[in-house]
mmCIF file of C-alpha atoms and ligand atoms in Angstrom:
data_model
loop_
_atom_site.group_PDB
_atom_site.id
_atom_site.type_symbol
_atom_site.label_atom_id
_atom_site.label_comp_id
_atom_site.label_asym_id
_atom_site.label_seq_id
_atom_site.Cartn_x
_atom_site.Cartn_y
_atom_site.Cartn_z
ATOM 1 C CA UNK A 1 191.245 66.173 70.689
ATOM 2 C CA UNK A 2 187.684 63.862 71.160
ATOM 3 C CA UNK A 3 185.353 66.915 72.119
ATOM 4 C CA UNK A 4 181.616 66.164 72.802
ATOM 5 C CA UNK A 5 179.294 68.413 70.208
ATOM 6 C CA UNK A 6 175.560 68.773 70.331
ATOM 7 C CA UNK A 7 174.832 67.739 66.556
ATOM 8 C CA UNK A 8 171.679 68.571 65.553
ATOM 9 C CA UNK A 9 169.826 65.675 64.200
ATOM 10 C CA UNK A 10 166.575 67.214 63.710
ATOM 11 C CA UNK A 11 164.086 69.659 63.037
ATOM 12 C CA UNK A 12 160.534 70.727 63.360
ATOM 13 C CA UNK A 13 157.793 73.542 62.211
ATOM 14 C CA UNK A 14 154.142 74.189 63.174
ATOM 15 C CA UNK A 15 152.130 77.402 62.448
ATOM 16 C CA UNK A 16 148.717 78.032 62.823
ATOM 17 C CA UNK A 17 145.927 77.568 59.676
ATOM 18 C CA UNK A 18 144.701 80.647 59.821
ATOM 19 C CA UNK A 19 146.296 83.125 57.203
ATOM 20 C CA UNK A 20 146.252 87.261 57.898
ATOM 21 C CA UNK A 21 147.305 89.057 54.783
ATOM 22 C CA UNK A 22 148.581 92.766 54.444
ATOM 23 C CA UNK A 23 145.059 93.358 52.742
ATOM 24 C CA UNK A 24 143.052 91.727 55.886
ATOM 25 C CA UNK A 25 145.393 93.852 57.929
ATOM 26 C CA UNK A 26 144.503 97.264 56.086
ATOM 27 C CA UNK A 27 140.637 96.933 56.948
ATOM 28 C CA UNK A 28 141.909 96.954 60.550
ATOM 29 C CA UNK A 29 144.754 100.067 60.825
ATOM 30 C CA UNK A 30 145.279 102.801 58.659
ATOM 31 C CA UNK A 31 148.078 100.747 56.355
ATOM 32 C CA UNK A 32 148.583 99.747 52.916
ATOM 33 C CA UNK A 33 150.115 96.472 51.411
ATOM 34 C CA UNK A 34 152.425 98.433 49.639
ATOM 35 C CA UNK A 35 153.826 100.425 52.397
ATOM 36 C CA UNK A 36 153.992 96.971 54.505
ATOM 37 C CA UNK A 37 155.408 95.080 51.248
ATOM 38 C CA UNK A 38 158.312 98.136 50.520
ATOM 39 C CA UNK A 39 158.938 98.690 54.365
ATOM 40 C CA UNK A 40 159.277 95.355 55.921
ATOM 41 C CA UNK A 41 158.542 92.282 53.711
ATOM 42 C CA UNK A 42 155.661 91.005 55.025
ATOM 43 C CA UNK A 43 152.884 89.783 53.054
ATOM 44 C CA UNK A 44 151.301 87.582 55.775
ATOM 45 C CA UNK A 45 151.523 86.376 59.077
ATOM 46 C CA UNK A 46 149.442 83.641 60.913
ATOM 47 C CA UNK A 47 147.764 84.091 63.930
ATOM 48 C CA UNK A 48 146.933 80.883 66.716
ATOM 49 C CA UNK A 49 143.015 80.281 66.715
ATOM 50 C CA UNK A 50 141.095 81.096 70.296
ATOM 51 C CA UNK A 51 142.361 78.524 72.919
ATOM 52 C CA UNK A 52 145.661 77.754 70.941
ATOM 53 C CA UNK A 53 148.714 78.361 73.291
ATOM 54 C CA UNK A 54 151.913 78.836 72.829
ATOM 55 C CA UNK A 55 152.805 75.237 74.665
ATOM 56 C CA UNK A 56 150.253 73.782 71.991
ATOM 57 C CA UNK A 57 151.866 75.246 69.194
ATOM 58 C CA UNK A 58 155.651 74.575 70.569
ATOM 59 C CA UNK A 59 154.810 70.972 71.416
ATOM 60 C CA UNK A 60 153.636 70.282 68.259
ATOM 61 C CA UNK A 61 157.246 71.867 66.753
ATOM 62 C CA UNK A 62 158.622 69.397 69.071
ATOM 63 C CA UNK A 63 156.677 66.031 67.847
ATOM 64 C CA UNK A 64 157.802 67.048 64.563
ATOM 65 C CA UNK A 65 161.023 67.516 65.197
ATOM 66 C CA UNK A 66 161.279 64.100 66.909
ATOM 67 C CA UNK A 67 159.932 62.729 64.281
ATOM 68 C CA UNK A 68 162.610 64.242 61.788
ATOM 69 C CA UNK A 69 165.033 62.646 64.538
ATOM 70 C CA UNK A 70 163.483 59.529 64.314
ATOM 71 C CA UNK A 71 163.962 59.426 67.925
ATOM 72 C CA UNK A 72 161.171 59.045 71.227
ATOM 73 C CA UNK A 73 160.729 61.089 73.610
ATOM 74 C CA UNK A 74 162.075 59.388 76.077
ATOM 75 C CA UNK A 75 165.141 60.083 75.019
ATOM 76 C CA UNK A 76 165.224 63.685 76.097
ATOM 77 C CA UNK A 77 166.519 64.703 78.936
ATOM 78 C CA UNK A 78 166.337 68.715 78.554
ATOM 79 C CA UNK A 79 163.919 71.002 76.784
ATOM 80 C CA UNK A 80 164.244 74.713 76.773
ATOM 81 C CA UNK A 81 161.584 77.112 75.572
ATOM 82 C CA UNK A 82 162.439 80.578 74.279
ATOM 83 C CA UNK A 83 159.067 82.223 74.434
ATOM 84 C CA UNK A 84 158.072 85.966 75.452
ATOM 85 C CA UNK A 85 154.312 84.321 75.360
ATOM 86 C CA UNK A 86 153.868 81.824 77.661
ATOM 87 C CA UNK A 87 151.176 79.897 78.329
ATOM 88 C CA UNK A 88 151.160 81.149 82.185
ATOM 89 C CA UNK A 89 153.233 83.232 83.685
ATOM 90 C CA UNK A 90 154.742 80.006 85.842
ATOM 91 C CA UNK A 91 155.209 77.647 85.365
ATOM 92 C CA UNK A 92 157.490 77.366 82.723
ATOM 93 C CA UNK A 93 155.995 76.533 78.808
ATOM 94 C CA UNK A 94 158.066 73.997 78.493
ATOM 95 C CA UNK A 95 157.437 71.919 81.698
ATOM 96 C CA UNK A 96 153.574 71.542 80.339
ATOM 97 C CA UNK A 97 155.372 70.927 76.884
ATOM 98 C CA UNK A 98 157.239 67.920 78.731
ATOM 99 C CA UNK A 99 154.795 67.028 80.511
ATOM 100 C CA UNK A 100 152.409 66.352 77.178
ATOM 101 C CA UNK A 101 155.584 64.627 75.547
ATOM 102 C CA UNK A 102 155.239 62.013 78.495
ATOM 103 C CA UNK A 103 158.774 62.974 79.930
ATOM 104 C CA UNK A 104 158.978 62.112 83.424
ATOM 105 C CA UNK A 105 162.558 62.808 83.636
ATOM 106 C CA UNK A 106 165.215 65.451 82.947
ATOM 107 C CA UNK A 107 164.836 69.255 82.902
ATOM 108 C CA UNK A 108 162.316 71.471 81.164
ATOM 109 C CA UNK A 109 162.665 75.304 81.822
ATOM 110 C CA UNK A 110 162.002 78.343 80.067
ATOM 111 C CA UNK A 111 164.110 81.255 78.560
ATOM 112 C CA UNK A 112 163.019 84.746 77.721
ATOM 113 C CA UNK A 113 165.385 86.566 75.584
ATOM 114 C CA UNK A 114 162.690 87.796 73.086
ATOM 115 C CA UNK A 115 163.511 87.530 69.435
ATOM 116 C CA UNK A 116 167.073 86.504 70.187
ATOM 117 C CA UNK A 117 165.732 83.615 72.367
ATOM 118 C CA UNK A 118 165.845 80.933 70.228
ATOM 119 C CA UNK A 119 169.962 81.768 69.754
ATOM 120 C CA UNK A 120 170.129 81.929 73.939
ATOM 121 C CA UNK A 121 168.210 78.252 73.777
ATOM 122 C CA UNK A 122 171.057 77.317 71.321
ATOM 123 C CA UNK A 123 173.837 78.373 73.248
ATOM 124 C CA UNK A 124 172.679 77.301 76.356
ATOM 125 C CA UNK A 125 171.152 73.515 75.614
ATOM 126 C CA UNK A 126 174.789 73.211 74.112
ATOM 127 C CA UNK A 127 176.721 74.326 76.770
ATOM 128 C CA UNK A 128 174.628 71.426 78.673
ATOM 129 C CA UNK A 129 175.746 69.167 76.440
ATOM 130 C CA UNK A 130 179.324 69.793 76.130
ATOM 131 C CA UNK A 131 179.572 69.499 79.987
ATOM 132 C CA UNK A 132 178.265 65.975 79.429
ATOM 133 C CA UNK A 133 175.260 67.331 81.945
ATOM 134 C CA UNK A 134 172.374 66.279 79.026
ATOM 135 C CA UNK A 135 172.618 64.000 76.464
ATOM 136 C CA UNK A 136 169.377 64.542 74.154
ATOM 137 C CA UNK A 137 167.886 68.430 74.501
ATOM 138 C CA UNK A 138 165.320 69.688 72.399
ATOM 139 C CA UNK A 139 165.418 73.507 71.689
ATOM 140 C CA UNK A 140 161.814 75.170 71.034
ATOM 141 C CA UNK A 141 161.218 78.657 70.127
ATOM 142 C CA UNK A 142 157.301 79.254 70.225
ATOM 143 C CA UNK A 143 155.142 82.444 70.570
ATOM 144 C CA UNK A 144 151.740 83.812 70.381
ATOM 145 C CA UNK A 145 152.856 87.256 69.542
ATOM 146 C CA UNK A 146 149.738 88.402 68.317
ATOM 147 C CA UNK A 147 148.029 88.204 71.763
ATOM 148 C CA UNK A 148 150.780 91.040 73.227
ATOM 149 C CA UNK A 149 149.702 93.301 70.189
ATOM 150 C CA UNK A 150 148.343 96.571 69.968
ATOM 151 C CA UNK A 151 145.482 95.653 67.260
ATOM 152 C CA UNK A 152 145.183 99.692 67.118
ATOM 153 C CA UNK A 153 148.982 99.978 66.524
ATOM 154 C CA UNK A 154 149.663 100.316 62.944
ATOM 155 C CA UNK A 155 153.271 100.804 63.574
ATOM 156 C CA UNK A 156 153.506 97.158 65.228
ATOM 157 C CA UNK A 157 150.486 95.029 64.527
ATOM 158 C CA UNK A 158 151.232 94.658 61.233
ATOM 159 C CA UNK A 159 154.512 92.983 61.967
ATOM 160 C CA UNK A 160 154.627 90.186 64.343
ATOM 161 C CA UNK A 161 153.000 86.468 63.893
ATOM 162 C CA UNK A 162 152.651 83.320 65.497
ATOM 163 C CA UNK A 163 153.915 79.941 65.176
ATOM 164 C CA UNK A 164 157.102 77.360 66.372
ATOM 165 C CA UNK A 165 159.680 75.693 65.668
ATOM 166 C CA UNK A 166 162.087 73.241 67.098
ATOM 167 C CA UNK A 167 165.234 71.328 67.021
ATOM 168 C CA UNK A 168 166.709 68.079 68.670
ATOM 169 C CA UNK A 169 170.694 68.008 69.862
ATOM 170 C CA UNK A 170 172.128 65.073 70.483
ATOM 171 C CA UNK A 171 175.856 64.625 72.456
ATOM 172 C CA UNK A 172 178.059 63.196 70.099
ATOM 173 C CA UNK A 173 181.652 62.736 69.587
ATOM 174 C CA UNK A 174 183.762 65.492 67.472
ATOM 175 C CA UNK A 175 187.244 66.062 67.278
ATOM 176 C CA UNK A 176 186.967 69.749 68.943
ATOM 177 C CA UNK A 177 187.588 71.004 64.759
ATOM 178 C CA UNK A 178 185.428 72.886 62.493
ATOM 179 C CA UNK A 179 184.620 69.272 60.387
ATOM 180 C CA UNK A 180 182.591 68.423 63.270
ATOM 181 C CA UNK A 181 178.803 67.767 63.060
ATOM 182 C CA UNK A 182 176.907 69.914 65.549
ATOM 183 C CA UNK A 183 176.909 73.310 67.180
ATOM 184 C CA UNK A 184 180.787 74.702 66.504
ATOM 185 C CA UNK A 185 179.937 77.807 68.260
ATOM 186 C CA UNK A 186 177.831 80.458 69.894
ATOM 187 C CA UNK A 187 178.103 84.245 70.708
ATOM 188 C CA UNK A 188 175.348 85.906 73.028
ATOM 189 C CA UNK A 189 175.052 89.407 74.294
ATOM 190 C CA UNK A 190 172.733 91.601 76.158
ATOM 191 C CA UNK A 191 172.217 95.185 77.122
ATOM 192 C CA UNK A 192 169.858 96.186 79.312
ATOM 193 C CA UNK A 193 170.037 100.028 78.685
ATOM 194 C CA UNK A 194 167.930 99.964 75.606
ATOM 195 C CA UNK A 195 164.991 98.183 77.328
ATOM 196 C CA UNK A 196 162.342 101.165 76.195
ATOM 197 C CA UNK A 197 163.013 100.657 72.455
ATOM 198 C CA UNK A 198 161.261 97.626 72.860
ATOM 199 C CA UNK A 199 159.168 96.238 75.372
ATOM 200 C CA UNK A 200 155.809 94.953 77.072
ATOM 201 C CA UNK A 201 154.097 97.896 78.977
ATOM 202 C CA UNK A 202 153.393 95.585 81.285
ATOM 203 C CA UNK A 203 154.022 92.120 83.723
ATOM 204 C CA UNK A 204 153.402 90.382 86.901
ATOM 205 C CA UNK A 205 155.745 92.171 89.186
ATOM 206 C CA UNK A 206 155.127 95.931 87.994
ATOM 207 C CA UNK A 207 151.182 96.336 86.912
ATOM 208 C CA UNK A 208 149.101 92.810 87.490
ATOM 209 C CA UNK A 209 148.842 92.725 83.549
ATOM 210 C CA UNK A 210 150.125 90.615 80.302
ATOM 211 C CA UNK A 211 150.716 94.458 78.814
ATOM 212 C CA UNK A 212 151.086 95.095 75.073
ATOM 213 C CA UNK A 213 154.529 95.177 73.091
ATOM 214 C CA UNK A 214 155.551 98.817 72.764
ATOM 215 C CA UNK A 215 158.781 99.643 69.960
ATOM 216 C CA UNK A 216 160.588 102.585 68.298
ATOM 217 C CA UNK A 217 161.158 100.514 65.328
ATOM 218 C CA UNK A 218 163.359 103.033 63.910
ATOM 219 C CA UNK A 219 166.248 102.961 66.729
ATOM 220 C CA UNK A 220 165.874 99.134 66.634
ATOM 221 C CA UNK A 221 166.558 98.799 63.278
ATOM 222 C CA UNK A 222 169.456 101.222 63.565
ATOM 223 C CA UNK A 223 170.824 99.173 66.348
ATOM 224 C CA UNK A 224 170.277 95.595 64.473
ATOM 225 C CA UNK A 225 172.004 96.274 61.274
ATOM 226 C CA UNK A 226 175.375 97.392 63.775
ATOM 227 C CA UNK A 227 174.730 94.508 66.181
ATOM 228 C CA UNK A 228 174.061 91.794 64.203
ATOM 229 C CA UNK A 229 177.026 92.229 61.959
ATOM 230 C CA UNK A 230 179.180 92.320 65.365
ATOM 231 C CA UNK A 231 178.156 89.202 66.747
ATOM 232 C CA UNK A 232 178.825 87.358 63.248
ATOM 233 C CA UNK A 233 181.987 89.098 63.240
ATOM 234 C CA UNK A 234 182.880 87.489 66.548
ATOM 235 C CA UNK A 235 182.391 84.297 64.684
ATOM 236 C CA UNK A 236 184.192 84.984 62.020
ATOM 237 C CA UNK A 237 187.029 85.719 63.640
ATOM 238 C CA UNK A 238 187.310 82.798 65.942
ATOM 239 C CA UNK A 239 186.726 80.586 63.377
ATOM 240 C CA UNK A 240 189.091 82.295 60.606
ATOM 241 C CA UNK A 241 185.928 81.854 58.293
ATOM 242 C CA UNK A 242 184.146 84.413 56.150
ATOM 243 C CA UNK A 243 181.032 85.451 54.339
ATOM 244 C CA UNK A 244 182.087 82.655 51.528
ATOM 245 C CA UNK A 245 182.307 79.650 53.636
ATOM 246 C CA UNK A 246 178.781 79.748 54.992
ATOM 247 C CA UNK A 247 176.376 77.753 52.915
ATOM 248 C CA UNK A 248 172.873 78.664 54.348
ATOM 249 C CA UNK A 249 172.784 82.271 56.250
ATOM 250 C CA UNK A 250 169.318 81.736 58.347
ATOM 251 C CA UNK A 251 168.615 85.105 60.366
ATOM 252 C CA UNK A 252 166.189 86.229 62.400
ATOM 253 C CA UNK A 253 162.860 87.120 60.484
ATOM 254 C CA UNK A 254 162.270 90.643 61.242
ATOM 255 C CA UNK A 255 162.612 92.834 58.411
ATOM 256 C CA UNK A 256 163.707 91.454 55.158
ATOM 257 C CA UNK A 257 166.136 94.860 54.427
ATOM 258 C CA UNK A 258 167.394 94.032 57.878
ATOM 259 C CA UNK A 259 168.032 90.713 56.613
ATOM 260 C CA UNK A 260 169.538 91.900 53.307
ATOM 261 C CA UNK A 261 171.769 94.544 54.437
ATOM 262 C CA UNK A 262 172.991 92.298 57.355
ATOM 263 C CA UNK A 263 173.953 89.785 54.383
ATOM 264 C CA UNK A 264 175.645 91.966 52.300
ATOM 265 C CA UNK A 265 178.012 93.499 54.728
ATOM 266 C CA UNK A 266 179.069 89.556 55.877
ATOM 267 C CA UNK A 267 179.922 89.080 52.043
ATOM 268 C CA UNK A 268 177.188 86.627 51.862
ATOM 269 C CA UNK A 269 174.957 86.094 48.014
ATOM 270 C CA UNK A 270 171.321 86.484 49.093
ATOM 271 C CA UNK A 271 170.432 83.035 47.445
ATOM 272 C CA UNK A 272 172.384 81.577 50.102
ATOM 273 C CA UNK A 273 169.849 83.267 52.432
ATOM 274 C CA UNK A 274 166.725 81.444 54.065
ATOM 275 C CA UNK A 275 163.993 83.842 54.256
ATOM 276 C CA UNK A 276 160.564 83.064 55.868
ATOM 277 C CA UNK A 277 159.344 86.633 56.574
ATOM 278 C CA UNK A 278 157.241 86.991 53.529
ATOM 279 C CA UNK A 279 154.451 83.932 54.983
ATOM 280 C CA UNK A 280 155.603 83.987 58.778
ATOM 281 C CA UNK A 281 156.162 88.412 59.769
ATOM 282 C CA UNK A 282 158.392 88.138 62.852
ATOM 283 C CA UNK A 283 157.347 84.911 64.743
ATOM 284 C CA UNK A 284 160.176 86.167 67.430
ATOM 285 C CA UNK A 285 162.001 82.969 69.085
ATOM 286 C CA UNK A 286 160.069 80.828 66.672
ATOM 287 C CA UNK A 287 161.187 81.973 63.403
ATOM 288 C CA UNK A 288 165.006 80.835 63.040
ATOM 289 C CA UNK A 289 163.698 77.161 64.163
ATOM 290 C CA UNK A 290 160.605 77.800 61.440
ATOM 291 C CA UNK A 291 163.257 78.584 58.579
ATOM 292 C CA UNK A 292 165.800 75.873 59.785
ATOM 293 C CA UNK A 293 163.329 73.494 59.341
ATOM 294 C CA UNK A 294 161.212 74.727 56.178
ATOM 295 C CA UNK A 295 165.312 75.009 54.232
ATOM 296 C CA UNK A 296 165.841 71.670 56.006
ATOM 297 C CA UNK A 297 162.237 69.983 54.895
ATOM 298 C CA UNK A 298 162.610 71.506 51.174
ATOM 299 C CA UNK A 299 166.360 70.228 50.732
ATOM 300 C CA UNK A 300 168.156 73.594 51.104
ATOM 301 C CA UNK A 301 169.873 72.795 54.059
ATOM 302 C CA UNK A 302 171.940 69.208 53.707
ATOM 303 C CA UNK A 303 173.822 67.242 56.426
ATOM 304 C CA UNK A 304 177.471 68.435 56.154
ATOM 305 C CA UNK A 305 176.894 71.913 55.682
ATOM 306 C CA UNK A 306 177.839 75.030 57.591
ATOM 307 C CA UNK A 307 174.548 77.049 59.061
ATOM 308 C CA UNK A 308 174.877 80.797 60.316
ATOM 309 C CA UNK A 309 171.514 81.718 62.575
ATOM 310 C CA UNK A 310 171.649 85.172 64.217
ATOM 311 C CA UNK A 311 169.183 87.336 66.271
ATOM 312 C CA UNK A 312 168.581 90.547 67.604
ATOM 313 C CA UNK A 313 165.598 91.316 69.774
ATOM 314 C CA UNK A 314 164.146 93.221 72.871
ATOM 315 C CA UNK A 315 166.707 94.163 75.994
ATOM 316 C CA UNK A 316 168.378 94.283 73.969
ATOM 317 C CA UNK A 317 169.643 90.642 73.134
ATOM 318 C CA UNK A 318 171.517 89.873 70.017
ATOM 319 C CA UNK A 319 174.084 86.438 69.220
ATOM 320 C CA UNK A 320 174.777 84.213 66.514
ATOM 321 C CA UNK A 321 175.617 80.486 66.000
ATOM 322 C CA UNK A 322 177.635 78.380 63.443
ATOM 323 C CA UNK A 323 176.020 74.764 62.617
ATOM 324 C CA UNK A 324 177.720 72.412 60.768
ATOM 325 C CA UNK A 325 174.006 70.057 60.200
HETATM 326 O O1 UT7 B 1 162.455 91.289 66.136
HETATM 327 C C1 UT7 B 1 162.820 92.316 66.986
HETATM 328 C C2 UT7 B 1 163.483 93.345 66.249
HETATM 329 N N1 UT7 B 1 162.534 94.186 65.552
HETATM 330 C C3 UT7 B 1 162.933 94.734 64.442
HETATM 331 O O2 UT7 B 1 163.993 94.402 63.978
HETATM 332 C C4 UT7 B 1 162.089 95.814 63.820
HETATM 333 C C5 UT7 B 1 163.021 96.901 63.372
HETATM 334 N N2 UT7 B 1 162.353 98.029 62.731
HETATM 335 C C6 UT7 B 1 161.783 97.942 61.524
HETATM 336 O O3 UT7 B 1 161.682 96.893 60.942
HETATM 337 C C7 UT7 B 1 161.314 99.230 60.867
HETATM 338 O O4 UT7 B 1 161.798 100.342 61.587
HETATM 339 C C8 UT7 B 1 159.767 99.329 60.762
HETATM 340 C C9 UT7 B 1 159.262 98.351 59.732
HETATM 341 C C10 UT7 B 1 159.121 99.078 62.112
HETATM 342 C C11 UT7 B 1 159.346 100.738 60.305
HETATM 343 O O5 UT7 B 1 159.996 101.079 59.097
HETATM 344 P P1 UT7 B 1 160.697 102.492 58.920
HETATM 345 O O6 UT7 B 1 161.186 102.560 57.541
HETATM 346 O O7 UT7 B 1 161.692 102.641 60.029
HETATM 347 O O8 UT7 B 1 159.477 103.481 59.077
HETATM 348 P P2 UT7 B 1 159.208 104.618 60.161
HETATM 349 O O9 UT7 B 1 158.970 104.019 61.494
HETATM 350 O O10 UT7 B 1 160.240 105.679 60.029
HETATM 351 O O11 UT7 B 1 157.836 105.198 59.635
HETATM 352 C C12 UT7 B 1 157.761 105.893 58.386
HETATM 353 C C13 UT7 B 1 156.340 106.419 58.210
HETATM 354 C C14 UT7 B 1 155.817 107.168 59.423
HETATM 355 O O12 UT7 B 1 155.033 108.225 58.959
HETATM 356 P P3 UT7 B 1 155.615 109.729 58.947
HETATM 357 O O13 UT7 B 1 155.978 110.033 60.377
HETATM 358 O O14 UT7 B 1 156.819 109.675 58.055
HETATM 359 O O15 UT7 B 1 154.471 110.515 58.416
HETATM 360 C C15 UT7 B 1 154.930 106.154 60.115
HETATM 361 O O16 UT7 B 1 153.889 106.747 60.846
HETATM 362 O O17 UT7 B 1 155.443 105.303 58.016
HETATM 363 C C16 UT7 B 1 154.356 105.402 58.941
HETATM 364 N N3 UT7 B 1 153.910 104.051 59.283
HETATM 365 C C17 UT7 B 1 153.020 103.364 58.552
HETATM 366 N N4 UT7 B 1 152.371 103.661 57.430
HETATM 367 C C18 UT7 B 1 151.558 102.724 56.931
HETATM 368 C C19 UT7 B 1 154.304 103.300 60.340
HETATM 369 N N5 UT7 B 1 153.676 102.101 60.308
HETATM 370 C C20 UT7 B 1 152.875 102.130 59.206
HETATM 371 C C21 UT7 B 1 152.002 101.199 58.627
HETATM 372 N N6 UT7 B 1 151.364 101.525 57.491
HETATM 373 N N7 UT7 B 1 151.796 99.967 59.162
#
């Protein structure tokens, strides 16, 4: 049965210059690289210079991205932003993004699912293609995590960074099978009861204020290793595929044992594993899109192949997609 797929047909990266290491970050909270190293992964994260938003960052994500298309910009007609750091608080990242591409036309809105917002973008630009209601989207997850940090919070500061990434969709024709090019299928969930494990302490509607990202990292890594492993289940059973099939397993950059035990209970070798949290910390919606395109830039990731992304992040959110690139 002809089925219309959003195949992606490229990808894009752009992080700031400047470079934080674990030892810069010890002169500033009581912290060690080897406790940072052994607990999380994290060796260094970069940080946006003064005046460098998160629209700046994500559009320039976007140009390269296009450019790994080879296509113009005209030819977009819908761009979602996951961010939890927009420029303003309206409107909408990705309307200023457009608006800098030269788009005139179309639909540019953002989405705010945190660290899972980048799967959300996923799921929902393809949903807009399917319907035949876009035909060219470009997906953008882009943050500026380190302004919503606690500098004097050694239990978070040390793990977020900045940066963006993006990917083009294109409609395009598929036979409704698992051969097909393109986005084969996404799971998203959400629940809203676990909002104080992680969370701003502040917004527009409640205090006037941007607020600063409060977490009990503890109960959110309980809750990832569970959730994540879920949602991938979910795919695995609709699809009838397992651990084996997937050639490139690229997960949310959070914690690299988060990232390792999450692979090992889907039966999947860790060298089939993209990991970017090492150079990038957690980059939130940006860092599946960074790590799609560094595995895609360095030859990793090759047209044909089958691509698992999944996220978990504040709300709580948490989903998962299958790519076939
Ligand atoms: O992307 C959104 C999703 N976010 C996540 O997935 C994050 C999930 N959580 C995590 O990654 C981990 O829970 C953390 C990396 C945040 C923390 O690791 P942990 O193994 O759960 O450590 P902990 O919070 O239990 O802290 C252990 C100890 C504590 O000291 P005491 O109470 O045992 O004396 C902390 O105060 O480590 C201390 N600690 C630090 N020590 C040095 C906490 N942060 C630091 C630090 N440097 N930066």
């Amino acid at each position: 049965m002809s089925t219309l797929r959003s195949i992606l047909c490229g990808s894009g990266s752009y992080l700031p210059s400047r470079i934080v290491t674990n030892a810069e970050m010890a002169t500033r909270v009581d912290t060690t690289d080897e406790w940072i190293v052994q607990r999380t992964g994290i060796r260094e994260r970069r940080v946006a210079a003064e005046g460098e938003t998160t629209s700046m960052i994500g559009l320039k994500a976007a140009q390269d991205a296009l450019a790994d298309a080879g296509m113009d910009a005209s030819e977009i007609d819908l761009i979602i932003v996951a961010t939890a750091t927009p420029d303003h608080t309206f409107p909408a990242t990705a309307t200023q993004i457009q608006a800098a591409l030269g788009i005139t036309h179309g639909a540019a809105f953002d989405l705010q699912a945190v660290c899972s917002g980048f799967v959300f973008a996923l799921a929902t630009a393809d949903k807009f293609i399917a319907s035949g209601a876009a035909k060219a989207a470009l997906v953008i997850g882009a943050e500026t995590f380190s302004r919503i940090l606690d500098w004097e919070d050694r239990t978070t500061c040390v793990l977020f960074g900045d940066g963006a990434g993006a990917v083009v969709l294109k409609a395009g024709a598929g036979q409704g099978t698992l051969a097909d090019r393109g986005v084969l299928t996404t799971h998203i969930r959400s629940d809203g009861r676990f909002m104080n494990k992680l969370y701003v302490d502040g917004g527009p509607g409640s205090t006037r204020t941007v607020g600063l990202l409060r977490m009990e990292g503890k109960e959110v890594f309980r809750h990832a290793v569970v959730n994540l492993a879920e949602t991938v289940r979910h795919t695995f059973s609709e699809t009838g595929l397992t651990g084996a099939d997937i050639d490139w397993f690229v997960p949310h950059q959070a914690n690299r044992r988060i990232i390792d035990a999450t692979a090992d209970k889907l039966g999947i070798g860790h060298e089939r594993v993209v990991v970017t949290v090492d150079r990038h910390g957690n980059t939130s919606a940006a860092s599946i899109p960074l790590a799609l395109a560094e595995a895609h830039k360095d030859g990793r990731i090759k047209r044909g192949q089958l691509v698992l992304i999944e996220a978990m992040g504040g709300g709580f959110t948490w989903g998962s997609a299958l790519i076939r690139w």
